[in-house]
Amino acid sequence: MTNQTAQLTVDGHTYELPIVESTAGEKAIDIRNLLHETGYITLDSGYMNTGSCESGITYLDGQNGILRYRGYDIADLAENCVFIEVAYLLLTGELPNEKELNKFREDMIRYALIHEDMIHFFDHFPPNASPMSILSTMVGSLHDFYPEMDLDEDPYGGITTATARLLSKIRTIAAFSYKKSIGHPLVYPRADLNYCSNFLNMMFERPNIPYTIEPLMTAALNKLLILHADHEQNCSTSTVRLVGSSGVKLYPSISAGVGALWGPLHGGANAAVIRMLETIYADEMNFDKYIQMAKDPNNPYRLTGFGHRVYKTYDPRAKIIKEVTHEILETMNIEDPLLDIAQELEYRVGKDDYFVSRNLYPNVDFYSGIVYRAMGIPTNMFTVMFALGRLPGWISHWQEMHMDKENNRIGRPRQIYQGVVKRPFVPMEERR
Ligand code: SDX
């Protein structure tokens, strides 16, 4: 709180509303008593102007393209850490020391298997089932396979059995769903591989063709998961908070977050970008046709991978992912025409006033799919990759919400009713 206030005059009365200031200098008008004091609620479709909570996990500065997890700049973390180190940071608030990281690594190995009965689920999804619907179903079912997690020693703080279990198993669920989708035998997690190498091995190892784990690919996957690990109150994280606020346990809350992330305006964009680039490629590089469609106010078509609710400059994650893309393709000597198309599209958009005037720059989803393609991950798994990265962020926010005893109440927004106010009942014989 500050000693500043905002004045609101309505119906001849002037109210003093407290001003809240963040540790980073952002300011907000605290309206938590607005209805009680004024009889008015606020209206803010899409929550463009509304803060849902106070949080100490991630800081975004959309104007200057700054992203920090627990105060550490994303570029430093991506350059110097492995993914589970950053997951530990998000969950506990501190980077792990060597001993803590090794213990966390052991947890990732200990909890990597999924209950063998869960594997039967894969046999009963339709053959073309979406990996995101499989992921949401399987994560939700963990609650029934591991009911003891309700009795967790400290269900809301730091690294608990429930959180370590989920972080490790989501990787296995993702890889197993891929293997089932292509009819290959499952490859089980190994005790001698770290988090990302184990995932790549479970995805691509085959009984007849051994898979060579390229350190460059493992390093790139660590970076991508780190860059996706949290992003304050985005749509899916807000979903996890809202669902969790009803008192439901962790796994069903995360299952709901998977559903929110699936949308093409959110985590589904990384796959949509590849489909857009492939369309432009198939349409003989007719860039202008798609740029004009995106600019046409009467056409719902958008250039997916561009624009962001918070960033009004280049998404700092996109910058790093673009560098990773070049590094991977050049080092692995991979030719992907979609990278050239993406760069040409970015160049043309960057010169077009429609996009420049609306601060529409590449976001985290614009280049990430090209890296996943280079790894051999199919397009329909790209949003699953986003979920693997975002999981520690979702869990951290769920925990933070429950630990905030003063403000932890069920989320229940209000509305402004615009329907028919009242009318007499019409019996069946009188209805037209
Ligand atoms: C993620 O919130 C997060 O933090 C999300 C995320 C995370 O880490 O969790 O960063 C991950 O979801 C990234 C975003 C992925 N989605 C896409 O790439 C889909 C394409 N982008 C857009 O749909 C849009 O930019 C959003 C959804 C990202 C943001 O939408 P907003 O904030 O509601 O912005 P808007 O729709 O009001 O757009 C403002 C203007 C509009 O034009 P005008 O009405 O002013 O004339 O910009 C235009 C929009 O039409 N616009 C675009 C555009 N994005 C916005 N026009 C063409 N192409 C686009 N991509």
CSV table of C-alpha atoms and ligand atoms in Angstrom, one decimal:
chain,number,residue,atom,x,y,z
A,1,MET,CA,0.0,0.0,0.0
A,2,THR,CA,1.1,3.6,-0.5
A,3,ASN,CA,-0.3,6.7,1.2
A,4,GLN,CA,-1.5,7.9,-2.2
A,5,THR,CA,-5.2,7.6,-3.1
A,6,ALA,CA,-7.3,7.9,-6.3
A,7,GLN,CA,-10.5,9.9,-6.1
A,8,LEU,CA,-13.7,8.6,-7.7
A,9,THR,CA,-16.7,10.9,-7.8
A,10,VAL,CA,-20.0,9.2,-8.6
A,11,ASP,CA,-23.6,10.1,-7.8
A,12,GLY,CA,-22.4,13.3,-6.1
A,13,HIS,CA,-20.1,11.5,-3.7
A,14,THR,CA,-16.3,11.4,-3.9
A,15,TYR,CA,-14.5,8.3,-2.7
A,16,GLU,CA,-10.8,7.8,-1.9
A,17,LEU,CA,-9.5,4.6,-3.3
A,18,PRO,CA,-6.1,3.3,-2.1
A,19,ILE,CA,-3.2,3.1,-4.5
A,20,VAL,CA,-1.1,-0.1,-4.4
A,21,GLU,CA,2.5,0.0,-5.6
A,22,SER,CA,4.6,-3.0,-6.7
A,23,THR,CA,8.2,-3.6,-5.8
A,24,ALA,CA,9.0,-2.8,-9.4
A,25,GLY,CA,7.2,0.6,-9.3
A,26,GLU,CA,3.9,-0.4,-11.0
A,27,LYS,CA,0.8,1.2,-9.5
A,28,ALA,CA,-2.8,0.0,-9.2
A,29,ILE,CA,-6.0,1.4,-7.9
A,30,ASP,CA,-7.3,-1.0,-5.2
A,31,ILE,CA,-11.0,-1.6,-5.8
A,32,ARG,CA,-11.4,-4.5,-3.4
A,33,ASN,CA,-14.0,-2.4,-1.4
A,34,LEU,CA,-15.5,-0.6,-4.3
A,35,LEU,CA,-18.9,-2.4,-4.4
A,36,HIS,CA,-19.3,-2.2,-0.6
A,37,GLU,CA,-18.5,1.6,-0.5
A,38,THR,CA,-20.1,2.8,-3.8
A,39,GLY,CA,-22.6,0.1,-4.9
A,40,TYR,CA,-20.7,0.0,-8.2
A,41,ILE,CA,-18.7,-2.8,-9.8
A,42,THR,CA,-16.2,-2.3,-12.6
A,43,LEU,CA,-16.5,-3.8,-16.2
A,44,ASP,CA,-13.3,-5.0,-17.9
A,45,SER,CA,-14.0,-7.6,-20.6
A,46,GLY,CA,-10.8,-9.7,-21.1
A,47,TYR,CA,-9.3,-8.2,-17.9
A,48,MET,CA,-7.3,-5.8,-20.1
A,49,ASN,CA,-7.0,-3.3,-17.2
A,50,THR,CA,-7.5,-5.6,-14.2
A,51,GLY,CA,-4.9,-7.1,-11.8
A,52,SER,CA,-6.3,-10.4,-10.4
A,53,CYS,CA,-3.7,-10.8,-7.6
A,54,GLU,CA,-0.4,-9.7,-6.1
A,55,SER,CA,2.4,-12.1,-7.0
A,56,GLY,CA,6.1,-12.4,-6.4
A,57,ILE,CA,6.9,-15.0,-9.0
A,58,THR,CA,7.3,-13.3,-12.4
A,59,TYR,CA,7.8,-9.7,-13.5
A,60,LEU,CA,6.9,-8.5,-17.0
A,61,ASP,CA,7.6,-5.0,-18.4
A,62,GLY,CA,5.7,-5.1,-21.7
A,63,GLN,CA,6.9,-1.7,-22.8
A,64,ASN,CA,10.6,-2.5,-22.4
A,65,GLY,CA,10.4,-6.3,-23.1
A,66,ILE,CA,11.6,-7.3,-19.7
A,67,LEU,CA,10.9,-10.8,-18.3
A,68,ARG,CA,12.3,-11.9,-14.9
A,69,TYR,CA,11.5,-15.1,-12.8
A,70,ARG,CA,11.9,-14.3,-9.1
A,71,GLY,CA,14.0,-11.3,-10.0
A,72,TYR,CA,16.4,-13.1,-12.4
A,73,ASP,CA,16.4,-12.0,-16.0
A,74,ILE,CA,15.2,-14.6,-18.5
A,75,ALA,CA,18.3,-14.3,-20.7
A,76,ASP,CA,20.6,-15.1,-17.7
A,77,LEU,CA,18.5,-18.1,-16.7
A,78,ALA,CA,18.2,-19.4,-20.3
A,79,GLU,CA,22.0,-19.1,-20.7
A,80,ASN,CA,23.1,-20.6,-17.4
A,81,CYS,CA,20.5,-23.0,-16.1
A,82,VAL,CA,18.8,-26.3,-16.9
A,83,PHE,CA,15.0,-26.4,-16.9
A,84,ILE,CA,14.6,-28.2,-13.5
A,85,GLU,CA,16.8,-25.6,-11.9
A,86,VAL,CA,14.5,-22.9,-13.1
A,87,ALA,CA,11.4,-25.0,-12.1
A,88,TYR,CA,13.0,-25.2,-8.6
A,89,LEU,CA,13.5,-21.4,-8.6
A,90,LEU,CA,9.8,-20.7,-9.5
A,91,LEU,CA,8.5,-23.2,-7.0
A,92,THR,CA,10.7,-22.2,-4.0
A,93,GLY,CA,11.7,-18.6,-4.8
A,94,GLU,CA,15.4,-19.5,-4.7
A,95,LEU,CA,17.9,-21.1,-7.2
A,96,PRO,CA,18.9,-24.5,-5.8
A,97,ASN,CA,22.4,-25.2,-4.6
A,98,GLU,CA,24.2,-28.3,-5.9
A,99,LYS,CA,22.8,-30.5,-3.2
A,100,GLU,CA,19.3,-29.3,-3.6
A,101,LEU,CA,19.5,-29.6,-7.4
A,102,ASN,CA,20.8,-33.2,-7.1
A,103,LYS,CA,18.0,-34.1,-4.8
A,104,PHE,CA,15.5,-32.6,-7.2
A,105,ARG,CA,17.1,-34.6,-10.0
A,106,GLU,CA,16.7,-37.7,-8.0
A,107,ASP,CA,13.0,-36.9,-7.5
A,108,MET,CA,12.6,-36.5,-11.3
A,109,ILE,CA,14.0,-40.0,-11.7
A,110,ARG,CA,12.0,-41.4,-8.8
A,111,TYR,CA,8.7,-40.2,-10.1
A,112,ALA,CA,9.2,-40.6,-13.8
A,113,LEU,CA,7.0,-43.7,-14.2
A,114,ILE,CA,3.2,-43.5,-14.5
A,115,HIS,CA,0.9,-46.1,-13.0
A,116,GLU,CA,0.8,-49.0,-15.4
A,117,ASP,CA,-3.0,-48.9,-15.4
A,118,MET,CA,-2.8,-45.4,-16.9
A,119,ILE,CA,-1.2,-46.9,-20.0
A,120,HIS,CA,-4.4,-48.6,-20.9
A,121,PHE,CA,-6.0,-45.1,-21.3
A,122,PHE,CA,-3.9,-44.6,-24.4
A,123,ASP,CA,-5.4,-47.7,-26.0
A,124,HIS,CA,-8.9,-46.2,-25.8
A,125,PHE,CA,-8.4,-42.7,-27.2
A,126,PRO,CA,-9.4,-42.4,-30.8
A,127,PRO,CA,-6.4,-42.8,-33.1
A,128,ASN,CA,-6.4,-39.1,-34.1
A,129,ALA,CA,-7.0,-37.9,-30.5
A,130,SER,CA,-5.3,-34.5,-29.8
A,131,PRO,CA,-2.2,-34.8,-27.6
A,132,MET,CA,-3.6,-31.9,-25.6
A,133,SER,CA,-6.9,-33.7,-24.8
A,134,ILE,CA,-4.9,-36.8,-23.9
A,135,LEU,CA,-2.6,-34.6,-21.7
A,136,SER,CA,-5.5,-32.9,-19.9
A,137,THR,CA,-7.2,-36.2,-19.3
A,138,MET,CA,-4.1,-38.0,-18.0
A,139,VAL,CA,-3.0,-35.2,-15.7
A,140,GLY,CA,-6.5,-35.0,-14.2
A,141,SER,CA,-6.6,-38.7,-13.6
A,142,LEU,CA,-3.3,-38.5,-11.6
A,143,HIS,CA,-5.5,-37.3,-8.7
A,144,ASP,CA,-7.2,-40.8,-8.6
A,145,PHE,CA,-4.0,-42.8,-9.2
A,146,TYR,CA,-2.1,-40.9,-6.4
A,147,PRO,CA,-4.8,-39.9,-3.9
A,148,GLU,CA,-2.2,-39.8,-1.2
A,149,MET,CA,-1.0,-36.5,-2.6
A,150,ASP,CA,-3.9,-34.9,-0.8
A,151,LEU,CA,-2.1,-35.8,2.4
A,152,ASP,CA,1.1,-34.1,1.2
A,153,GLU,CA,3.3,-32.9,4.1
A,154,ASP,CA,3.1,-29.3,2.9
A,155,PRO,CA,0.6,-29.1,0.0
A,156,TYR,CA,1.2,-25.5,-0.8
A,157,GLY,CA,4.9,-24.8,-0.3
A,158,GLY,CA,7.9,-25.4,-2.5
A,159,ILE,CA,8.8,-28.8,-3.7
A,160,THR,CA,6.3,-31.3,-2.5
A,161,THR,CA,5.8,-34.9,-3.6
A,162,ALA,CA,2.7,-33.9,-5.5
A,163,THR,CA,4.7,-31.2,-7.5
A,164,ALA,CA,7.8,-33.3,-8.1
A,165,ARG,CA,5.5,-36.2,-9.2
A,166,LEU,CA,3.6,-34.0,-11.7
A,167,LEU,CA,6.7,-32.3,-13.1
A,168,SER,CA,8.3,-35.7,-13.8
A,169,LYS,CA,5.3,-37.6,-15.0
A,170,ILE,CA,4.0,-35.0,-17.4
A,171,ARG,CA,7.1,-35.7,-19.5
A,172,THR,CA,6.4,-39.4,-19.5
A,173,ILE,CA,2.7,-38.9,-20.4
A,174,ALA,CA,3.7,-36.7,-23.3
A,175,ALA,CA,6.2,-39.1,-24.7
A,176,PHE,CA,4.0,-42.1,-24.2
A,177,SER,CA,1.1,-40.4,-26.0
A,178,TYR,CA,3.4,-39.7,-28.9
A,179,LYS,CA,4.7,-43.3,-29.1
A,180,LYS,CA,1.1,-44.6,-28.9
A,181,SER,CA,0.0,-42.2,-31.7
A,182,ILE,CA,2.6,-43.7,-34.1
A,183,GLY,CA,2.1,-47.3,-33.0
A,184,HIS,CA,5.7,-47.6,-31.6
A,185,PRO,CA,6.5,-49.5,-28.3
A,186,LEU,CA,6.8,-47.3,-25.3
A,187,VAL,CA,10.3,-46.3,-24.2
A,188,TYR,CA,10.5,-46.0,-20.4
A,189,PRO,CA,12.4,-43.3,-18.6
A,190,ARG,CA,16.0,-44.1,-17.7
A,191,ALA,CA,17.8,-43.4,-14.4
A,192,ASP,CA,21.0,-42.3,-16.1
A,193,LEU,CA,19.4,-39.4,-18.2
A,194,ASN,CA,18.6,-35.9,-17.1
A,195,TYR,CA,15.2,-34.3,-17.5
A,196,CYS,CA,15.4,-33.2,-21.1
A,197,SER,CA,17.5,-36.1,-22.4
A,198,ASN,CA,15.1,-38.5,-20.9
A,199,PHE,CA,12.2,-36.9,-22.6
A,200,LEU,CA,13.9,-36.9,-26.0
A,201,ASN,CA,15.0,-40.5,-25.5
A,202,MET,CA,11.4,-41.6,-24.6
A,203,MET,CA,10.2,-39.8,-27.7
A,204,PHE,CA,12.7,-41.0,-30.2
A,205,GLU,CA,14.5,-44.2,-29.0
A,206,ARG,CA,13.4,-47.3,-31.0
A,207,PRO,CA,14.2,-51.0,-30.5
A,208,ASN,CA,15.6,-51.2,-34.0
A,209,ILE,CA,17.2,-47.8,-34.4
A,210,PRO,CA,19.0,-46.4,-31.3
A,211,TYR,CA,18.6,-42.7,-30.7
A,212,THR,CA,21.6,-40.6,-30.3
A,213,ILE,CA,21.0,-37.8,-27.8
A,214,GLU,CA,22.5,-34.7,-29.2
A,215,PRO,CA,23.8,-32.4,-26.4
A,216,LEU,CA,22.8,-29.5,-28.7
A,217,MET,CA,19.2,-30.7,-28.8
A,218,THR,CA,19.1,-31.2,-25.1
A,219,ALA,CA,20.5,-27.8,-24.5
A,220,ALA,CA,18.0,-26.2,-26.9
A,221,LEU,CA,15.1,-28.1,-25.2
A,222,ASN,CA,16.3,-26.8,-21.7
A,223,LYS,CA,16.3,-23.3,-23.1
A,224,LEU,CA,12.8,-23.5,-24.7
A,225,LEU,CA,11.3,-25.0,-21.5
A,226,ILE,CA,12.9,-22.3,-19.4
A,227,LEU,CA,11.6,-19.6,-21.7
A,228,HIS,CA,8.0,-21.0,-21.4
A,229,ALA,CA,8.2,-21.7,-17.7
A,230,ASP,CA,6.1,-18.8,-16.5
A,231,HIS,CA,4.5,-15.6,-17.7
A,232,GLU,CA,2.5,-14.1,-14.8
A,233,GLN,CA,-1.3,-14.0,-15.2
A,234,ASN,CA,-1.7,-15.3,-18.8
A,235,CYS,CA,-4.9,-17.1,-19.7
A,236,SER,CA,-3.9,-20.6,-18.7
A,237,THR,CA,-2.2,-19.5,-15.4
A,238,SER,CA,-5.3,-17.4,-14.5
A,239,THR,CA,-7.3,-20.6,-15.3
A,240,VAL,CA,-5.2,-22.7,-12.9
A,241,ARG,CA,-5.7,-20.0,-10.2
A,242,LEU,CA,-9.4,-19.7,-10.7
A,243,VAL,CA,-10.0,-23.4,-10.8
A,244,GLY,CA,-7.7,-23.9,-7.8
A,245,SER,CA,-9.5,-21.1,-5.9
A,246,SER,CA,-12.6,-23.4,-5.5
A,247,GLY,CA,-10.5,-25.7,-3.3
A,248,VAL,CA,-10.0,-28.4,-5.8
A,249,LYS,CA,-6.6,-30.1,-5.6
A,250,LEU,CA,-3.5,-29.5,-7.8
A,251,TYR,CA,-3.9,-32.1,-10.6
A,252,PRO,CA,-7.4,-31.1,-11.7
A,253,SER,CA,-6.4,-27.4,-11.6
A,254,ILE,CA,-3.4,-28.1,-13.9
A,255,SER,CA,-5.7,-30.2,-16.1
A,256,ALA,CA,-7.9,-27.1,-16.6
A,257,GLY,CA,-4.8,-25.0,-17.4
A,258,VAL,CA,-3.9,-27.5,-20.2
A,259,GLY,CA,-7.3,-26.9,-21.7
A,260,ALA,CA,-6.9,-23.1,-21.6
A,261,LEU,CA,-3.4,-23.3,-23.1
A,262,TRP,CA,-4.7,-25.3,-26.1
A,263,GLY,CA,-6.4,-22.3,-27.7
A,264,PRO,CA,-4.9,-20.9,-30.9
A,265,LEU,CA,-4.8,-17.4,-29.3
A,266,HIS,CA,-2.6,-18.8,-26.5
A,267,GLY,CA,-0.4,-21.9,-26.5
A,268,GLY,CA,-1.9,-23.3,-29.6
A,269,ALA,CA,-0.3,-20.5,-31.6
A,270,ASN,CA,3.1,-22.3,-31.9
A,271,ALA,CA,1.5,-25.0,-34.1
A,272,ALA,CA,-0.7,-22.5,-35.9
A,273,VAL,CA,2.4,-20.5,-36.8
A,274,ILE,CA,3.8,-23.6,-38.6
A,275,ARG,CA,0.6,-24.1,-40.4
A,276,MET,CA,0.6,-20.5,-41.5
A,277,LEU,CA,4.2,-20.7,-42.7
A,278,GLU,CA,3.4,-23.9,-44.6
A,279,THR,CA,0.4,-22.2,-46.2
A,280,ILE,CA,2.5,-19.3,-47.4
A,281,TYR,CA,5.1,-21.8,-48.7
A,282,ALA,CA,2.4,-23.8,-50.6
A,283,ASP,CA,0.9,-20.5,-51.9
A,284,GLU,CA,4.2,-19.7,-53.7
A,285,MET,CA,5.4,-17.3,-51.0
A,286,ASN,CA,2.5,-15.0,-51.5
A,287,PHE,CA,3.3,-13.0,-48.3
A,288,ASP,CA,1.3,-10.0,-49.3
A,289,LYS,CA,-1.9,-11.9,-49.6
A,290,TYR,CA,-1.7,-13.1,-46.0
A,291,ILE,CA,-0.5,-9.7,-44.7
A,292,GLN,CA,-3.4,-8.0,-46.4
A,293,MET,CA,-5.9,-10.6,-45.0
A,294,ALA,CA,-4.6,-9.9,-41.5
A,295,LYS,CA,-4.9,-6.2,-42.0
A,296,ASP,CA,-8.5,-6.4,-43.3
A,297,PRO,CA,-10.8,-5.4,-40.4
A,298,ASN,CA,-13.6,-7.5,-42.0
A,299,ASN,CA,-11.4,-10.6,-42.1
A,300,PRO,CA,-10.9,-12.5,-38.8
A,301,TYR,CA,-7.6,-13.9,-40.1
A,302,ARG,CA,-4.5,-12.9,-38.1
A,303,LEU,CA,-0.8,-13.5,-38.5
A,304,THR,CA,-0.4,-16.0,-35.7
A,305,GLY,CA,2.8,-15.6,-33.7
A,306,PHE,CA,2.5,-11.8,-33.8
A,307,GLY,CA,1.1,-9.5,-31.1
A,308,HIS,CA,0.8,-9.8,-27.4
A,309,ARG,CA,-1.5,-8.5,-24.6
A,310,VAL,CA,1.4,-7.3,-22.5
A,311,TYR,CA,4.5,-6.9,-24.8
A,312,LYS,CA,4.3,-3.8,-27.0
A,313,THR,CA,7.8,-4.5,-28.2
A,314,TYR,CA,9.8,-7.6,-29.3
A,315,ASP,CA,9.0,-10.5,-26.9
A,316,PRO,CA,12.3,-11.1,-25.2
A,317,ARG,CA,11.7,-14.9,-25.4
A,318,ALA,CA,11.2,-14.7,-29.2
A,319,LYS,CA,14.6,-13.0,-29.5
A,320,ILE,CA,16.4,-15.9,-27.7
A,321,ILE,CA,14.3,-18.6,-29.5
A,322,LYS,CA,15.3,-17.0,-32.8
A,323,GLU,CA,19.0,-17.4,-31.9
A,324,VAL,CA,18.4,-21.0,-30.8
A,325,THR,CA,16.7,-21.7,-34.1
A,326,HIS,CA,19.7,-20.4,-36.1
A,327,GLU,CA,22.1,-22.3,-33.9
A,328,ILE,CA,20.3,-25.6,-34.2
A,329,LEU,CA,19.7,-25.5,-38.0
A,330,GLU,CA,23.2,-24.3,-38.7
A,331,THR,CA,25.0,-26.7,-36.4
A,332,MET,CA,22.9,-29.7,-37.4
A,333,ASN,CA,23.0,-28.6,-41.0
A,334,ILE,CA,19.2,-28.7,-41.3
A,335,GLU,CA,17.6,-26.9,-44.1
A,336,ASP,CA,14.1,-25.7,-43.2
A,337,PRO,CA,12.4,-23.3,-45.7
A,338,LEU,CA,10.0,-22.3,-43.0
A,339,LEU,CA,12.8,-20.4,-41.2
A,340,ASP,CA,13.4,-18.3,-44.3
A,341,ILE,CA,9.7,-17.7,-44.7
A,342,ALA,CA,9.3,-16.7,-41.0
A,343,GLN,CA,12.2,-14.2,-41.3
A,344,GLU,CA,10.8,-12.7,-44.5
A,345,LEU,CA,7.4,-12.4,-42.9
A,346,GLU,CA,8.9,-10.7,-39.8
A,347,TYR,CA,10.8,-8.4,-42.1
A,348,ARG,CA,7.7,-7.3,-44.1
A,349,VAL,CA,5.5,-7.0,-41.0
A,350,GLY,CA,8.3,-4.9,-39.3
A,351,LYS,CA,8.0,-2.4,-42.2
A,352,ASP,CA,4.2,-2.3,-42.3
A,353,ASP,CA,2.6,0.6,-40.4
A,354,TYR,CA,-0.5,-1.5,-39.6
A,355,PHE,CA,1.6,-3.7,-37.4
A,356,VAL,CA,4.1,-1.2,-36.2
A,357,SER,CA,1.4,1.2,-35.1
A,358,ARG,CA,-0.2,-1.6,-33.1
A,359,ASN,CA,3.1,-2.8,-31.6
A,360,LEU,CA,2.7,-6.2,-33.2
A,361,TYR,CA,6.0,-8.0,-32.9
A,362,PRO,CA,6.9,-11.8,-32.9
A,363,ASN,CA,5.9,-13.5,-29.7
A,364,VAL,CA,7.2,-16.6,-28.0
A,365,ASP,CA,5.3,-18.8,-30.4
A,366,PHE,CA,6.7,-17.4,-33.7
A,367,TYR,CA,10.0,-19.3,-33.9
A,368,SER,CA,9.6,-22.1,-31.3
A,369,GLY,CA,7.8,-24.5,-33.7
A,370,ILE,CA,10.8,-24.4,-36.1
A,371,VAL,CA,13.1,-25.6,-33.2
A,372,TYR,CA,10.6,-28.3,-32.3
A,373,ARG,CA,10.6,-29.4,-36.0
A,374,ALA,CA,14.3,-29.6,-36.0
A,375,MET,CA,14.1,-31.9,-32.9
A,376,GLY,CA,11.7,-34.2,-34.8
A,377,ILE,CA,8.7,-33.3,-32.7
A,378,PRO,CA,5.4,-33.4,-34.7
A,379,THR,CA,3.4,-30.2,-35.0
A,380,ASN,CA,0.4,-31.6,-33.0
A,381,MET,CA,2.8,-32.0,-30.0
A,382,PHE,CA,4.0,-28.4,-30.0
A,383,THR,CA,1.4,-27.1,-27.5
A,384,VAL,CA,2.2,-30.1,-25.3
A,385,MET,CA,5.8,-28.8,-25.3
A,386,PHE,CA,4.5,-25.5,-24.2
A,387,ALA,CA,2.6,-27.2,-21.4
A,388,LEU,CA,5.8,-29.1,-20.2
A,389,GLY,CA,7.5,-25.7,-20.0
A,390,ARG,CA,4.7,-23.9,-18.3
A,391,LEU,CA,4.0,-26.5,-15.7
A,392,PRO,CA,6.3,-25.1,-13.0
A,393,GLY,CA,4.7,-21.7,-13.5
A,394,TRP,CA,1.2,-23.0,-13.1
A,395,ILE,CA,2.1,-25.0,-10.0
A,396,SER,CA,3.9,-21.9,-8.4
A,397,HIS,CA,0.9,-19.7,-8.9
A,398,TRP,CA,-1.4,-22.3,-7.6
A,399,GLN,CA,0.8,-22.6,-4.5
A,400,GLU,CA,1.2,-18.9,-4.1
A,401,MET,CA,-2.6,-18.4,-4.2
A,402,HIS,CA,-3.2,-21.0,-1.4
A,403,MET,CA,-0.4,-19.6,0.7
A,404,ASP,CA,-1.9,-16.1,0.6
A,405,LYS,CA,-4.3,-16.7,3.4
A,406,GLU,CA,-5.5,-13.1,3.5
A,407,ASN,CA,-6.7,-12.9,-0.1
A,408,ASN,CA,-7.2,-16.6,-1.0
A,409,ARG,CA,-11.0,-16.6,-1.7
A,410,ILE,CA,-12.9,-18.3,-4.4
A,411,GLY,CA,-12.6,-16.4,-7.7
A,412,ARG,CA,-16.1,-15.2,-8.8
A,413,PRO,CA,-16.2,-12.2,-11.2
A,414,ARG,CA,-19.4,-10.2,-11.5
A,415,GLN,CA,-21.2,-9.1,-14.7
A,416,ILE,CA,-23.4,-6.3,-16.1
A,417,TYR,CA,-26.8,-7.9,-17.1
A,418,GLN,CA,-28.1,-6.9,-20.5
A,419,GLY,CA,-30.9,-9.4,-21.0
A,420,VAL,CA,-34.7,-9.1,-20.6
A,421,VAL,CA,-35.3,-7.8,-17.1
A,422,LYS,CA,-38.7,-9.6,-16.3
A,423,ARG,CA,-41.6,-11.1,-18.1
A,424,PRO,CA,-44.7,-13.2,-17.2
A,425,PHE,CA,-44.5,-17.0,-17.7
A,426,VAL,CA,-46.0,-18.3,-21.0
A,427,PRO,CA,-47.7,-21.7,-20.8
A,428,MET,CA,-47.1,-24.2,-23.6
A,429,GLU,CA,-50.5,-23.7,-25.3
A,430,GLU,CA,-49.8,-20.0,-25.7
A,431,ARG,CA,-46.3,-20.3,-27.2
A,432,ARG,CA,-45.9,-19.6,-30.9
B,1,SDX,C1,0.9,-16.5,-25.8
B,1,SDX,O1,-0.6,-13.6,-22.1
B,1,SDX,C2,0.5,-14.3,-22.2
B,1,SDX,O2,1.5,-14.0,-21.5
B,1,SDX,C3,0.6,-15.4,-23.3
B,1,SDX,C4,1.9,-16.0,-23.6
B,1,SDX,C5,2.4,-16.8,-22.4
B,1,SDX,O3,3.6,-17.0,-22.3
B,1,SDX,O4,1.5,-17.3,-21.6
B,1,SDX,O5,2.8,-15.0,-23.9
B,1,SDX,C6,1.8,-17.0,-24.7
B,1,SDX,O6,-0.3,-16.9,-25.8
B,1,SDX,C7,1.4,-15.6,-26.9
B,1,SDX,C8,0.3,-15.2,-27.9
B,1,SDX,C9,0.1,-16.3,-28.9
B,1,SDX,N1,-1.1,-15.9,-29.8
B,1,SDX,C10,-0.9,-15.5,-31.1
B,1,SDX,O7,0.2,-15.4,-31.6
B,1,SDX,C11,-2.2,-15.3,-31.8
B,1,SDX,C12,-2.1,-14.0,-32.7
B,1,SDX,N2,-2.1,-12.9,-31.8
B,1,SDX,C13,-3.3,-12.2,-31.5
B,1,SDX,O8,-4.5,-13.0,-31.6
B,1,SDX,C14,-3.3,-11.2,-30.4
B,1,SDX,O9,-2.2,-10.4,-30.6
B,1,SDX,C15,-3.2,-11.7,-29.0
B,1,SDX,C16,-4.3,-12.7,-28.7
B,1,SDX,C17,-1.9,-12.3,-28.7
B,1,SDX,C18,-3.4,-10.5,-28.1
B,1,SDX,O10,-4.7,-10.0,-28.3
B,1,SDX,P1,-5.2,-8.7,-27.6
B,1,SDX,O11,-4.3,-8.2,-26.5
B,1,SDX,O12,-6.6,-8.9,-27.2
B,1,SDX,O13,-5.0,-7.6,-28.7
B,1,SDX,P2,-6.2,-7.2,-29.8
B,1,SDX,O14,-6.8,-8.5,-30.3
B,1,SDX,O15,-7.1,-6.2,-29.1
B,1,SDX,O16,-5.3,-6.5,-30.9
B,1,SDX,C19,-5.1,-5.1,-30.9
B,1,SDX,C20,-5.1,-4.8,-32.4
B,1,SDX,C21,-6.4,-5.2,-33.1
B,1,SDX,O17,-6.6,-4.3,-34.2
B,1,SDX,P3,-7.6,-3.0,-34.1
B,1,SDX,O18,-8.9,-3.5,-33.5
B,1,SDX,O19,-6.8,-2.1,-33.2
B,1,SDX,O20,-7.7,-2.5,-35.5
B,1,SDX,O21,-4.1,-5.5,-33.1
B,1,SDX,C22,-4.7,-6.3,-34.1
B,1,SDX,C23,-6.1,-6.5,-33.7
B,1,SDX,O22,-6.9,-6.9,-34.9
B,1,SDX,N3,-3.9,-7.6,-34.0
B,1,SDX,C24,-3.5,-8.3,-35.0
B,1,SDX,C25,-2.8,-9.4,-34.5
B,1,SDX,N4,-2.8,-9.3,-33.1
B,1,SDX,C26,-3.5,-8.2,-32.8
B,1,SDX,N5,-3.7,-8.2,-36.3
B,1,SDX,C27,-3.1,-9.1,-37.1
B,1,SDX,N6,-2.4,-10.2,-36.7
B,1,SDX,C28,-2.2,-10.4,-35.4
B,1,SDX,N7,-1.5,-11.4,-34.9
